[in-house]
Amino acid sequence: MIRTLALSIPVIVAASIAGAVDAPPAMKSFVETDVMTWAQSEQVINAITAQNAQTAESSAAQIEAWDTQWRAEVGQDAQPLISDVMGRPLSAFLAEQVAASGGRITEIFVMDALGLNVAASDVTSDYWQGDEDKYSKSYGAGAGAVFVDEVEFDESSQTYQGQVSMALTDPATGEVIGAMTVGLNAEAFF
C-alpha cells in the first residue's frame, strides 16, 4: 500500500500540472517528465521531515527573526543562516538538478511545513516563503496541488522565469509535509 501511494503521488502532481492553464505545454511536459522523477525522492522527503521536527514549535516572532536575519545576510561576508541552508546535502543535490537541466531550470528551493527554506540551489531573497503564493497555493492547497505562477523577472536568478510550486507529501502517510518551487527559464520554453 505504501509503495502504491508513493508511486501515485508523482502521477497526481503531474495530472495537476497538466491542467494548469497558464503553463506552456513545453513547461508542463518538462515538469512531468523531468522534475517529477526526483521531486518526491527520499532525499527531498527526509530533509523536509528532519527540518519539520526542528521547526514545528517555532513562533511567528522566531520565523520573522530568521527571515530578517536571512535578508540581512544576503550579499554579506558573514552568512551563518544562509551558509547553514546552502551547505546542506539537499542544496547540493538541487544545484546539480539546475546544472543538469541545460538552462531550463533557474533555481529550486524546498520549503518545510512553515514555509521556511529547507534547501536551495541558489540563495533566495528571503528565508520564509510562507507569506507568498508559491507556498500558500501549493502546500496550503493540499496533496497533489501545483501552482503555476506568471512569468516575471526574478531578482534572485536575474532571469525571466515562471515558477512552478508543488506540495510534497510523505509517501508513508500521504500527508503534505512541505513544498518545492522550481524556477523555469521562460525563454527555454517558448
Coordinates of N, CA, C and O in Angstrom, one line a residue:
M1 N 0.8 -1.2 0.0 CA 0.0 0.0 0.0 C 0.9 1.3 0.0 O 0.6 2.2 -0.7
I2 N 1.9 1.3 0.9 CA 2.8 2.5 0.9 C 3.5 2.7 -0.4 O 3.6 3.8 -0.9
R3 N 4.0 1.6 -1.0 CA 4.7 1.7 -2.3 C 3.7 2.2 -3.3 O 4.1 3.1 -4.1
T4 N 2.5 1.7 -3.4 CA 1.5 2.2 -4.3 C 1.2 3.7 -4.1 O 1.2 4.4 -5.1
L5 N 1.1 4.1 -2.9 CA 0.8 5.5 -2.6 C 2.1 6.4 -3.0 O 1.9 7.4 -3.7
A6 N 3.2 5.9 -2.7 CA 4.5 6.6 -3.1 C 4.6 6.8 -4.6 O 5.0 7.8 -5.1
L7 N 4.2 5.7 -5.3 CA 4.3 5.8 -6.8 C 3.2 6.6 -7.4 O 3.4 7.2 -8.5
S8 N 2.1 6.8 -6.7 CA 0.9 7.5 -7.3 C 1.1 9.0 -7.1 O 0.5 9.8 -7.8
I9 N 1.8 9.5 -6.1 CA 2.0 10.9 -5.8 C 2.5 11.7 -7.0 O 1.9 12.7 -7.4
P10 N 3.6 11.2 -7.7 CA 4.0 12.0 -8.9 C 3.0 12.0 -10.0 O 2.9 13.0 -10.7
V11 N 2.2 11.0 -10.1 CA 1.2 10.9 -11.1 C 0.1 12.0 -10.8 O -0.4 12.7 -11.7
I12 N -0.3 12.1 -9.6 CA -1.3 13.1 -9.1 C -0.8 14.5 -9.4 O -1.5 15.3 -10.0
V13 N 0.5 14.7 -9.1 CA 1.1 16.1 -9.3 C 1.2 16.3 -10.8 O 0.9 17.4 -11.2
A14 N 1.6 15.4 -11.5 CA 1.7 15.6 -13.0 C 0.4 15.8 -13.6 O 0.2 16.7 -14.5
A15 N -0.7 15.1 -13.1 CA -2.0 15.4 -13.6 C -2.5 16.8 -13.3 O -3.1 17.5 -14.1
S16 N -2.1 17.3 -12.1 CA -2.5 18.6 -11.7 C -1.8 19.7 -12.5 O -2.4 20.6 -12.9
I17 N -0.5 19.5 -12.9 CA 0.1 20.5 -13.7 C -0.4 20.4 -15.1 O -0.4 21.4 -15.8
A18 N -0.8 19.3 -15.6 CA -1.3 19.2 -16.9 C -2.5 20.0 -17.1 O -2.8 20.5 -18.2
G19 N -3.3 20.3 -16.0 CA -4.5 21.1 -16.1 C -4.2 22.5 -15.8 O -5.1 23.4 -15.8
A20 N -2.9 22.9 -15.5 CA -2.6 24.3 -15.2 C -2.7 25.1 -16.5 O -2.1 24.9 -17.5
V21 N -3.6 26.1 -16.5 CA -3.9 26.9 -17.7 C -2.8 27.7 -18.2 O -2.5 27.9 -19.4
D22 N -2.0 28.4 -17.3 CA -1.0 29.4 -17.7 C 0.3 28.8 -18.1 O 1.1 29.5 -18.7
A23 N 0.6 27.5 -17.9 CA 1.9 27.0 -18.2 C 1.9 26.6 -19.7 O 1.0 25.9 -20.2
P24 N 2.9 27.0 -20.4 CA 3.0 26.5 -21.8 C 3.2 25.0 -21.8 O 3.8 24.4 -20.9
P25 N 2.7 24.3 -22.9 CA 2.8 22.8 -22.9 C 4.3 22.3 -22.7 O 4.4 21.3 -22.0
A26 N 5.3 23.0 -23.2 CA 6.6 22.5 -23.0 C 7.1 22.6 -21.6 O 7.8 21.7 -21.1
M27 N 6.6 23.6 -20.9 CA 6.9 23.7 -19.4 C 6.2 22.6 -18.7 O 6.8 22.0 -17.8
K28 N 5.0 22.3 -19.0 CA 4.2 21.3 -18.3 C 4.9 19.9 -18.5 O 5.1 19.1 -17.6
S29 N 5.3 19.7 -19.8 CA 5.9 18.4 -20.1 C 7.2 18.2 -19.4 O 7.5 17.1 -18.9
F30 N 8.0 19.3 -19.3 CA 9.3 19.2 -18.6 C 9.1 18.9 -17.1 O 9.8 18.0 -16.6
V31 N 8.2 19.5 -16.5 CA 7.9 19.2 -15.1 C 7.4 17.8 -14.9 O 7.9 17.1 -14.0
E32 N 6.5 17.3 -15.8 CA 6.0 16.0 -15.7 C 7.1 14.9 -15.9 O 7.1 13.9 -15.2
T33 N 7.9 15.1 -16.9 CA 8.9 14.1 -17.3 C 10.2 14.2 -16.6 O 10.9 13.2 -16.5
D34 N 10.6 15.4 -16.2 CA 12.0 15.5 -15.6 C 11.9 15.8 -14.1 O 12.5 15.1 -13.3
V35 N 11.2 16.9 -13.8 CA 11.2 17.3 -12.4 C 10.6 16.2 -11.5 O 11.1 15.9 -10.4
M36 N 9.5 15.7 -11.9 CA 8.8 14.7 -11.0 C 9.5 13.4 -10.8 O 9.2 12.7 -9.9
T37 N 10.6 13.2 -11.6 CA 11.4 12.0 -11.3 C 12.2 12.0 -10.1 O 12.6 11.0 -9.5
W38 N 12.5 13.3 -9.6 CA 13.2 13.4 -8.4 C 12.6 14.3 -7.3 O 13.0 14.3 -6.1
A39 N 11.5 14.9 -7.6 CA 10.8 15.9 -6.6 C 10.4 15.2 -5.3 O 10.4 15.8 -4.3
Q40 N 9.9 14.0 -5.4 CA 9.5 13.2 -4.3 C 10.5 12.2 -3.8 O 10.1 11.2 -3.2
S41 N 11.8 12.4 -4.1 CA 12.8 11.4 -3.8 C 12.9 11.3 -2.3 O 12.6 12.2 -1.5
E42 N 13.5 10.2 -1.8 CA 13.7 10.0 -0.4 C 14.6 11.1 0.2 O 14.4 11.6 1.3
Q43 N 15.6 11.6 -0.6 CA 16.5 12.7 -0.1 C 15.7 14.0 0.2 O 15.9 14.6 1.2
V44 N 14.8 14.3 -0.7 CA 14.0 15.5 -0.5 C 13.0 15.3 0.7 O 13.0 16.2 1.6
I45 N 12.3 14.2 0.7 CA 11.3 14.0 1.8 C 12.0 13.9 3.2 O 11.5 14.5 4.1
N46 N 13.2 13.2 3.2 CA 13.9 13.1 4.5 C 14.3 14.5 5.0 O 14.3 14.7 6.2
A47 N 14.8 15.3 4.1 CA 15.3 16.6 4.6 C 14.1 17.5 5.1 O 14.3 18.2 6.1
I48 N 13.0 17.4 4.4 CA 11.8 18.2 4.9 C 11.4 17.7 6.3 O 11.1 18.4 7.2
T49 N 11.3 16.3 6.4 CA 10.8 15.7 7.6 C 11.8 16.1 8.8 O 11.3 16.4 9.9
A50 N 13.1 16.1 8.6 CA 14.0 16.5 9.6 C 13.8 17.9 10.0 O 13.8 18.2 11.2
Q51 N 13.7 18.8 9.1 CA 13.5 20.2 9.4 C 12.2 20.5 10.1 O 12.1 21.2 11.0
N52 N 11.1 19.8 9.6 CA 9.8 19.9 10.3 C 9.9 19.6 11.8 O 9.3 20.2 12.6
A53 N 10.7 18.6 12.1 CA 10.9 18.2 13.5 C 11.5 19.3 14.3 O 11.2 19.5 15.5
Q54 N 12.4 20.0 13.7 CA 13.1 21.1 14.3 C 12.3 22.4 14.4 O 12.5 23.2 15.4
T55 N 11.5 22.7 13.5 CA 10.8 24.0 13.4 C 9.4 24.0 13.8 O 8.7 25.0 13.8
A56 N 8.8 22.8 14.1 CA 7.4 22.7 14.3 C 6.8 23.6 15.4 O 5.7 24.1 15.3
E57 N 7.6 23.9 16.4 CA 7.1 24.7 17.5 C 7.5 26.2 17.4 O 7.4 26.9 18.3
S58 N 8.1 26.6 16.3 CA 8.6 27.9 16.1 C 7.4 28.9 16.1 O 6.4 28.7 15.5
S59 N 7.7 30.0 16.8 CA 6.7 31.1 16.9 C 6.8 32.0 15.7 O 7.8 32.0 15.0
A60 N 5.7 32.8 15.5 CA 5.7 33.8 14.4 C 6.9 34.8 14.6 O 7.6 35.2 13.6
A61 N 7.2 35.1 15.9 CA 8.3 36.0 16.1 C 9.7 35.4 15.7 O 10.5 36.1 15.2
Q62 N 9.8 34.1 16.0 CA 11.1 33.4 15.6 C 11.2 33.3 14.1 O 12.3 33.6 13.5
I63 N 10.1 33.0 13.4 CA 10.1 33.0 12.0 C 10.5 34.3 11.4 O 11.3 34.4 10.5
E64 N 9.9 35.4 11.9 CA 10.2 36.7 11.5 C 11.7 37.1 11.7 O 12.4 37.7 10.9
A65 N 12.2 36.7 12.9 CA 13.6 36.9 13.2 C 14.5 36.2 12.2 O 15.5 36.8 11.7
W66 N 14.2 34.9 11.9 CA 15.1 34.2 10.9 C 15.0 34.9 9.6 O 16.0 35.0 8.9
D67 N 13.8 35.3 9.1 CA 13.6 35.9 7.8 C 14.4 37.2 7.8 O 15.1 37.5 6.8
T68 N 14.3 38.0 8.8 CA 15.1 39.3 8.9 C 16.6 39.0 8.9 O 17.3 39.7 8.2
Q69 N 17.0 38.0 9.6 CA 18.5 37.6 9.6 C 18.9 37.2 8.2 O 19.9 37.7 7.7
W70 N 18.1 36.4 7.5 CA 18.5 35.9 6.2 C 18.6 37.1 5.2 O 19.6 37.2 4.5
R71 N 17.6 38.0 5.2 CA 17.6 39.2 4.3 C 18.9 40.0 4.6 O 19.5 40.6 3.7
A72 N 19.2 40.2 5.9 CA 20.4 41.0 6.3 C 21.7 40.3 5.8 O 22.7 41.0 5.5
E73 N 21.7 39.0 5.7 CA 22.9 38.3 5.4 C 23.2 38.3 3.9 O 24.3 38.1 3.4
V74 N 22.1 38.4 3.0 CA 22.3 38.4 1.6 C 23.3 39.4 1.2 O 23.2 40.6 1.5
G75 N 24.3 39.0 0.5 CA 25.4 39.8 0.0 C 26.5 40.2 1.0 O 27.4 40.9 0.6
Q76 N 26.4 39.7 2.2 CA 27.4 40.0 3.2 C 28.4 38.9 3.2 O 28.2 37.8 2.8
D77 N 29.5 39.2 3.9 CA 30.6 38.2 4.0 C 30.2 37.1 5.1 O 30.4 35.9 4.9
A78 N 29.6 37.6 6.2 CA 29.2 36.6 7.2 C 27.7 36.3 7.0 O 26.9 37.1 6.9
Q79 N 27.5 35.0 6.8 CA 26.2 34.5 6.4 C 25.9 33.2 7.2 O 25.7 32.1 6.6
P80 N 25.8 33.2 8.5 CA 25.6 31.9 9.2 C 24.3 31.2 8.8 O 24.4 29.9 8.6
L81 N 23.2 31.8 8.7 CA 22.0 31.2 8.4 C 22.0 30.7 7.0 O 21.6 29.5 6.7
I82 N 22.4 31.6 6.1 CA 22.4 31.2 4.7 C 23.4 30.1 4.4 O 23.1 29.1 3.7
S83 N 24.6 30.2 5.1 CA 25.6 29.1 4.9 C 25.1 27.8 5.4 O 25.4 26.7 4.8
D84 N 24.3 27.8 6.5 CA 23.7 26.5 7.0 C 22.8 25.9 6.0 O 23.0 24.7 5.7
V85 N 21.9 26.7 5.4 CA 21.0 26.1 4.4 C 21.7 25.7 3.1 O 21.5 24.6 2.6
M86 N 22.6 26.6 2.7 CA 23.3 26.3 1.4 C 24.3 25.2 1.5 O 24.7 24.6 0.5
G87 N 24.8 24.9 2.7 CA 25.7 23.8 3.0 C 25.1 22.4 3.1 O 25.8 21.4 3.3
R88 N 23.8 22.3 3.1 CA 23.2 21.0 3.3 C 23.3 20.2 2.0 O 23.3 20.7 0.9
P89 N 23.3 18.9 2.2 CA 23.4 18.0 1.0 C 22.3 18.2 0.0 O 22.5 18.1 -1.2
L90 N 21.1 18.5 0.5 CA 20.0 18.7 -0.4 C 20.2 19.9 -1.3 O 19.8 19.9 -2.4
S91 N 20.8 20.9 -0.7 CA 21.1 22.1 -1.5 C 22.1 21.7 -2.7 O 21.9 22.2 -3.8
A92 N 23.1 20.9 -2.4 CA 24.0 20.5 -3.4 C 23.2 19.7 -4.5 O 23.5 19.8 -5.7
F93 N 22.3 18.8 -4.1 CA 21.5 18.0 -5.0 C 20.7 18.9 -5.9 O 20.6 18.7 -7.1
L94 N 20.1 19.9 -5.3 CA 19.2 20.8 -6.1 C 20.1 21.6 -7.1 O 19.7 21.8 -8.2
A95 N 21.3 22.0 -6.7 CA 22.2 22.7 -7.6 C 22.6 21.8 -8.8 O 22.7 22.2 -9.9
E96 N 22.7 20.5 -8.5 CA 23.0 19.5 -9.5 C 21.9 19.4 -10.5 O 22.1 19.3 -11.7
Q97 N 20.7 19.5 -10.0 CA 19.5 19.4 -10.9 C 19.4 20.6 -11.8 O 19.1 20.5 -13.0
V98 N 19.8 21.8 -11.3 CA 19.8 23.0 -12.1 C 20.8 22.9 -13.2 O 20.6 23.1 -14.3
A99 N 22.0 22.4 -12.8 CA 23.1 22.3 -13.8 C 22.8 21.3 -14.8 O 23.1 21.4 -16.0
A100 N 22.1 20.2 -14.5 CA 21.8 19.1 -15.4 C 20.6 19.5 -16.3 O 20.3 18.8 -17.3
S101 N 19.9 20.6 -16.1 CA 18.7 20.9 -16.8 C 19.0 21.6 -18.1 O 18.0 21.9 -18.9
G102 N 20.2 21.9 -18.5 CA 20.5 22.5 -19.7 C 20.0 23.9 -19.8 O 19.6 24.4 -20.9
G103 N 19.9 24.6 -18.7 CA 19.4 26.0 -18.7 C 17.9 26.2 -18.6 O 17.4 27.3 -18.5
R104 N 17.2 25.1 -18.5 CA 15.8 25.2 -18.3 C 15.4 25.6 -16.9 O 14.4 26.2 -16.7
I105 N 16.1 25.1 -15.9 CA 15.8 25.4 -14.5 C 16.7 26.5 -14.1 O 18.0 26.4 -14.2
T106 N 16.2 27.6 -13.5 CA 17.0 28.7 -13.0 C 17.3 28.6 -11.5 O 18.3 29.1 -11.0
E107 N 16.4 28.0 -10.8 CA 16.5 27.8 -9.3 C 15.5 26.8 -8.8 O 14.5 26.6 -9.4
I108 N 15.9 26.2 -7.7 CA 14.9 25.3 -7.0 C 15.1 25.6 -5.5 O 16.2 25.7 -5.0
F109 N 14.0 25.6 -4.8 CA 14.1 25.6 -3.3 C 13.0 24.8 -2.7 O 11.9 24.7 -3.3
V110 N 13.3 24.2 -1.6 CA 12.4 23.3 -0.9 C 12.0 24.0 0.4 O 12.9 24.5 1.1
M111 N 10.7 23.9 0.8 CA 10.2 24.6 2.0 C 9.6 23.5 2.9 O 9.1 22.5 2.5
D112 N 9.7 23.8 4.2 CA 9.1 22.9 5.2 C 7.6 23.3 5.4 O 7.1 24.1 4.7
A113 N 7.0 22.7 6.4 CA 5.6 22.9 6.7 C 5.3 24.3 7.1 O 4.1 24.7 7.1
L114 N 6.2 25.1 7.5 CA 6.0 26.5 7.9 C 6.3 27.5 6.7 O 6.1 28.7 6.9
G115 N 6.9 27.0 5.7 CA 7.3 27.8 4.6 C 8.7 28.3 4.7 O 9.1 29.2 3.9
L116 N 9.5 27.7 5.6 CA 10.9 28.1 5.7 C 11.8 27.3 4.7 O 11.5 26.1 4.5
N117 N 12.9 27.9 4.2 CA 13.7 27.2 3.3 C 14.4 26.0 4.0 O 15.0 26.1 5.1
V118 N 14.3 24.8 3.4 CA 15.0 23.6 3.8 C 16.3 23.5 3.1 O 17.3 23.2 3.7
A119 N 16.2 23.8 1.8 CA 17.4 23.8 0.9 C 17.1 24.6 -0.3 O 16.0 24.8 -0.7
A120 N 18.2 25.0 -1.0 CA 18.0 25.8 -2.2 C 19.2 25.6 -3.1 O 20.4 25.4 -2.6
S121 N 19.0 25.7 -4.4 CA 20.1 25.6 -5.4 C 20.9 26.9 -5.4 O 22.1 26.8 -5.7
D122 N 20.3 28.0 -5.1 CA 20.9 29.3 -5.0 C 20.3 30.1 -3.9 O 19.2 29.8 -3.4
V123 N 21.0 31.1 -3.4 CA 20.5 31.9 -2.3 C 19.2 32.6 -2.7 O 19.2 33.3 -3.8
T124 N 18.1 32.4 -2.0 CA 16.9 33.1 -2.2 C 16.9 34.5 -1.6 O 17.7 34.8 -0.7
S125 N 16.0 35.4 -2.0 CA 16.0 36.7 -1.4 C 15.5 36.8 0.0 O 15.8 37.7 0.7
D126 N 14.7 35.7 0.4 CA 14.3 35.7 1.8 C 14.2 34.2 2.2 O 14.4 33.3 1.4
Y127 N 14.1 34.0 3.5 CA 14.1 32.7 4.1 C 12.7 32.1 4.3 O 12.5 30.9 4.2
W128 N 11.7 33.0 4.5 CA 10.4 32.5 4.8 C 9.5 32.7 3.6 O 9.3 33.9 3.1
Q129 N 9.0 31.7 3.0 CA 8.2 31.7 1.8 C 6.7 31.6 2.2 O 5.8 31.7 1.4
G130 N 6.4 31.4 3.5 CA 5.1 31.1 4.0 C 4.1 32.2 3.8 O 2.9 32.0 3.8
D131 N 4.5 33.4 3.4 CA 3.6 34.5 3.2 C 3.4 34.8 1.7 O 2.8 35.8 1.3
E132 N 3.8 33.8 0.8 CA 3.8 34.0 -0.6 C 2.9 32.9 -1.3 O 2.7 31.8 -0.7
D133 N 2.4 33.3 -2.5 CA 1.5 32.3 -3.2 C 2.2 31.0 -3.5 O 1.6 30.0 -3.4
K134 N 3.5 31.0 -3.7 CA 4.2 29.8 -4.1 C 4.1 28.8 -2.9 O 4.1 27.6 -3.2
Y135 N 3.9 29.2 -1.7 CA 3.7 28.3 -0.6 C 2.2 28.1 -0.3 O 1.8 26.9 -0.3
S136 N 1.4 29.2 -0.2 CA 0.0 29.0 0.1 C -0.8 28.3 -0.9 O -1.7 27.6 -0.6
K137 N -0.4 28.4 -2.2 CA -1.2 27.8 -3.2 C -0.7 26.4 -3.6 O -1.2 25.8 -4.6
S138 N 0.4 26.0 -3.0 CA 0.9 24.6 -3.2 C 0.7 23.9 -1.8 O -0.3 23.1 -1.7
Y139 N 1.5 24.1 -0.9 CA 1.4 23.5 0.4 C 0.0 23.7 1.0 O -0.7 22.8 1.5
G140 N -0.5 24.9 1.0 CA -1.8 25.3 1.5 C -3.0 24.7 0.8 O -4.1 24.6 1.4
A141 N -2.8 24.2 -0.4 CA -3.9 23.7 -1.2 C -4.0 22.2 -1.0 O -5.0 21.6 -1.5
G142 N -3.0 21.5 -0.4 CA -3.1 20.1 -0.1 C -2.4 19.2 -1.1 O -1.7 19.7 -2.0
A143 N -2.5 17.9 -0.8 CA -1.8 16.9 -1.6 C -2.1 17.0 -3.1 O -3.3 17.2 -3.4
G144 N -1.1 16.9 -3.9 CA -1.3 17.0 -5.3 C -1.4 18.4 -5.9 O -1.4 18.6 -7.1
A145 N -1.3 19.4 -5.1 CA -1.5 20.8 -5.5 C -0.3 21.2 -6.3 O 0.8 21.0 -5.8
V146 N -0.5 21.9 -7.4 CA 0.5 22.5 -8.2 C 0.1 24.0 -8.5 O -1.1 24.2 -8.9
F147 N 0.9 24.9 -8.3 CA 0.7 26.3 -8.6 C 1.7 26.8 -9.6 O 2.9 26.7 -9.4
V148 N 1.2 27.3 -10.7 CA 2.0 27.8 -11.8 C 1.8 29.3 -11.7 O 0.7 29.8 -12.0
D149 N 2.9 30.0 -11.4 CA 2.8 31.5 -11.3 C 3.1 32.1 -12.7 O 3.6 31.5 -13.6
E150 N 2.8 33.4 -12.8 CA 3.0 34.2 -14.0 C 4.5 34.3 -14.3 O 5.3 34.4 -13.3
V151 N 4.9 34.4 -15.5 CA 6.3 34.7 -15.9 C 6.6 36.1 -15.5 O 5.9 37.0 -15.8
E152 N 7.7 36.3 -14.8 CA 8.2 37.6 -14.4 C 9.7 37.6 -14.1 O 10.3 36.6 -14.0
F153 N 10.2 38.8 -14.0 CA 11.7 38.9 -13.7 C 11.9 38.6 -12.3 O 11.3 39.1 -11.4
D154 N 12.9 37.7 -12.1 CA 13.2 37.2 -10.7 C 14.5 37.8 -10.3 O 15.6 37.6 -11.0
E155 N 14.5 38.6 -9.2 CA 15.8 39.2 -8.7 C 16.8 38.2 -8.3 O 18.0 38.4 -8.6
S156 N 16.4 37.1 -7.7 CA 17.4 36.1 -7.2 C 18.2 35.5 -8.4 O 19.4 35.3 -8.3
S157 N 17.5 35.1 -9.4 CA 18.1 34.4 -10.5 C 18.5 35.3 -11.7 O 19.2 34.9 -12.6
Q158 N 18.0 36.5 -11.6 CA 18.3 37.5 -12.7 C 17.8 37.0 -14.1 O 18.5 37.2 -15.1
T159 N 16.7 36.4 -14.1 CA 16.1 35.9 -15.4 C 14.6 36.1 -15.3 O 14.0 36.2 -14.3
Y160 N 14.0 36.0 -16.5 CA 12.5 35.9 -16.6 C 12.2 34.5 -16.4 O 12.7 33.6 -17.1
Q161 N 11.4 34.2 -15.4 CA 11.1 32.9 -15.1 C 9.6 32.7 -14.8 O 8.9 33.6 -14.3
G162 N 9.2 31.5 -15.0 CA 7.9 31.0 -14.5 C 8.2 30.1 -13.3 O 9.0 29.2 -13.4
Q163 N 7.5 30.3 -12.2 CA 7.7 29.4 -11.1 C 6.6 28.3 -11.0 O 5.4 28.7 -11.1
V164 N 7.0 27.1 -10.8 CA 6.0 26.0 -10.6 C 6.3 25.5 -9.2 O 7.4 25.1 -8.9
S165 N 5.2 25.6 -8.4 CA 5.3 25.2 -7.0 C 4.4 24.0 -6.8 O 3.3 24.0 -7.2
M166 N 4.9 23.0 -6.0 CA 4.1 21.8 -5.8 C 4.2 21.4 -4.3 O 5.2 21.6 -3.7
A167 N 3.0 20.9 -3.8 CA 3.0 20.3 -2.5 C 3.8 19.0 -2.5 O 3.7 18.3 -3.5
L168 N 4.5 18.8 -1.4 CA 5.3 17.5 -1.3 C 4.7 16.7 -0.1 O 4.4 17.3 0.9
T169 N 4.5 15.4 -0.3 CA 3.9 14.6 0.7 C 4.8 13.5 1.2 O 5.7 13.0 0.5
D170 N 4.5 13.1 2.4 CA 5.2 11.9 3.0 C 4.6 10.7 2.3 O 3.4 10.5 2.4
P171 N 5.3 9.9 1.6 CA 4.8 8.7 0.9 C 4.2 7.7 1.9 O 3.3 6.9 1.5
A172 N 4.6 7.7 3.1 CA 4.1 6.7 4.1 C 2.7 7.1 4.6 O 1.9 6.2 4.9
T173 N 2.4 8.4 4.6 CA 1.1 8.8 5.2 C 0.2 9.6 4.2 O -0.9 9.7 4.5
G174 N 0.8 10.1 3.1 CA 0.1 10.9 2.2 C -0.1 12.3 2.7 O -0.8 13.1 2.0
E175 N 0.4 12.6 3.9 CA 0.3 14.0 4.5 C 1.2 15.0 3.8 O 2.4 14.6 3.5
V176 N 0.7 16.2 3.5 CA 1.6 17.2 3.0 C 2.6 17.7 4.0 O 2.2 18.0 5.2
I177 N 3.9 17.6 3.7 CA 4.9 18.0 4.7 C 5.7 19.2 4.3 O 6.4 19.8 5.1
G178 N 5.6 19.6 3.0 CA 6.3 20.8 2.6 C 6.0 21.1 1.1 O 5.0 20.6 0.6
A179 N 6.8 21.9 0.5 CA 6.6 22.3 -0.9 C 7.9 22.6 -1.6 O 8.9 22.7 -0.9
M180 N 7.9 22.6 -2.9 CA 9.0 22.9 -3.7 C 8.7 23.8 -4.8 O 7.6 23.7 -5.4
T181 N 9.5 24.8 -5.0 CA 9.4 25.7 -6.1 C 10.5 25.5 -7.1 O 11.7 25.5 -6.7
V182 N 10.2 25.4 -8.4 CA 11.1 25.3 -9.4 C 11.0 26.5 -10.3 O 9.9 26.7 -10.9
G183 N 12.0 27.3 -10.5 CA 12.0 28.4 -11.4 C 12.4 27.9 -12.7 O 13.5 27.3 -12.9
L184 N 11.6 28.2 -13.7 CA 11.9 27.7 -15.1 C 12.2 28.9 -16.0 O 11.5 29.9 -16.0
N185 N 13.3 28.8 -16.7 CA 13.7 29.9 -17.6 C 12.7 30.0 -18.7 O 12.6 29.1 -19.6
A186 N 11.9 31.1 -18.7 CA 10.8 31.2 -19.7 C 11.3 31.1 -21.1 O 10.6 30.5 -22.0
E187 N 12.4 31.7 -21.4 CA 12.9 31.7 -22.8 C 13.1 30.2 -23.3 O 13.1 30.0 -24.5
A188 N 13.4 29.3 -22.4 CA 13.7 27.9 -22.8 C 12.5 27.2 -23.2 O 12.5 26.1 -23.8
F189 N 11.3 27.7 -22.9 CA 10.0 27.0 -23.2 C 9.1 27.7 -24.2 O 8.0 27.3 -24.4
F190 N 9.6 28.8 -24.7 CA 8.7 29.5 -25.7 C 9.3 29.4 -27.1 O 10.5 29.3 -27.3

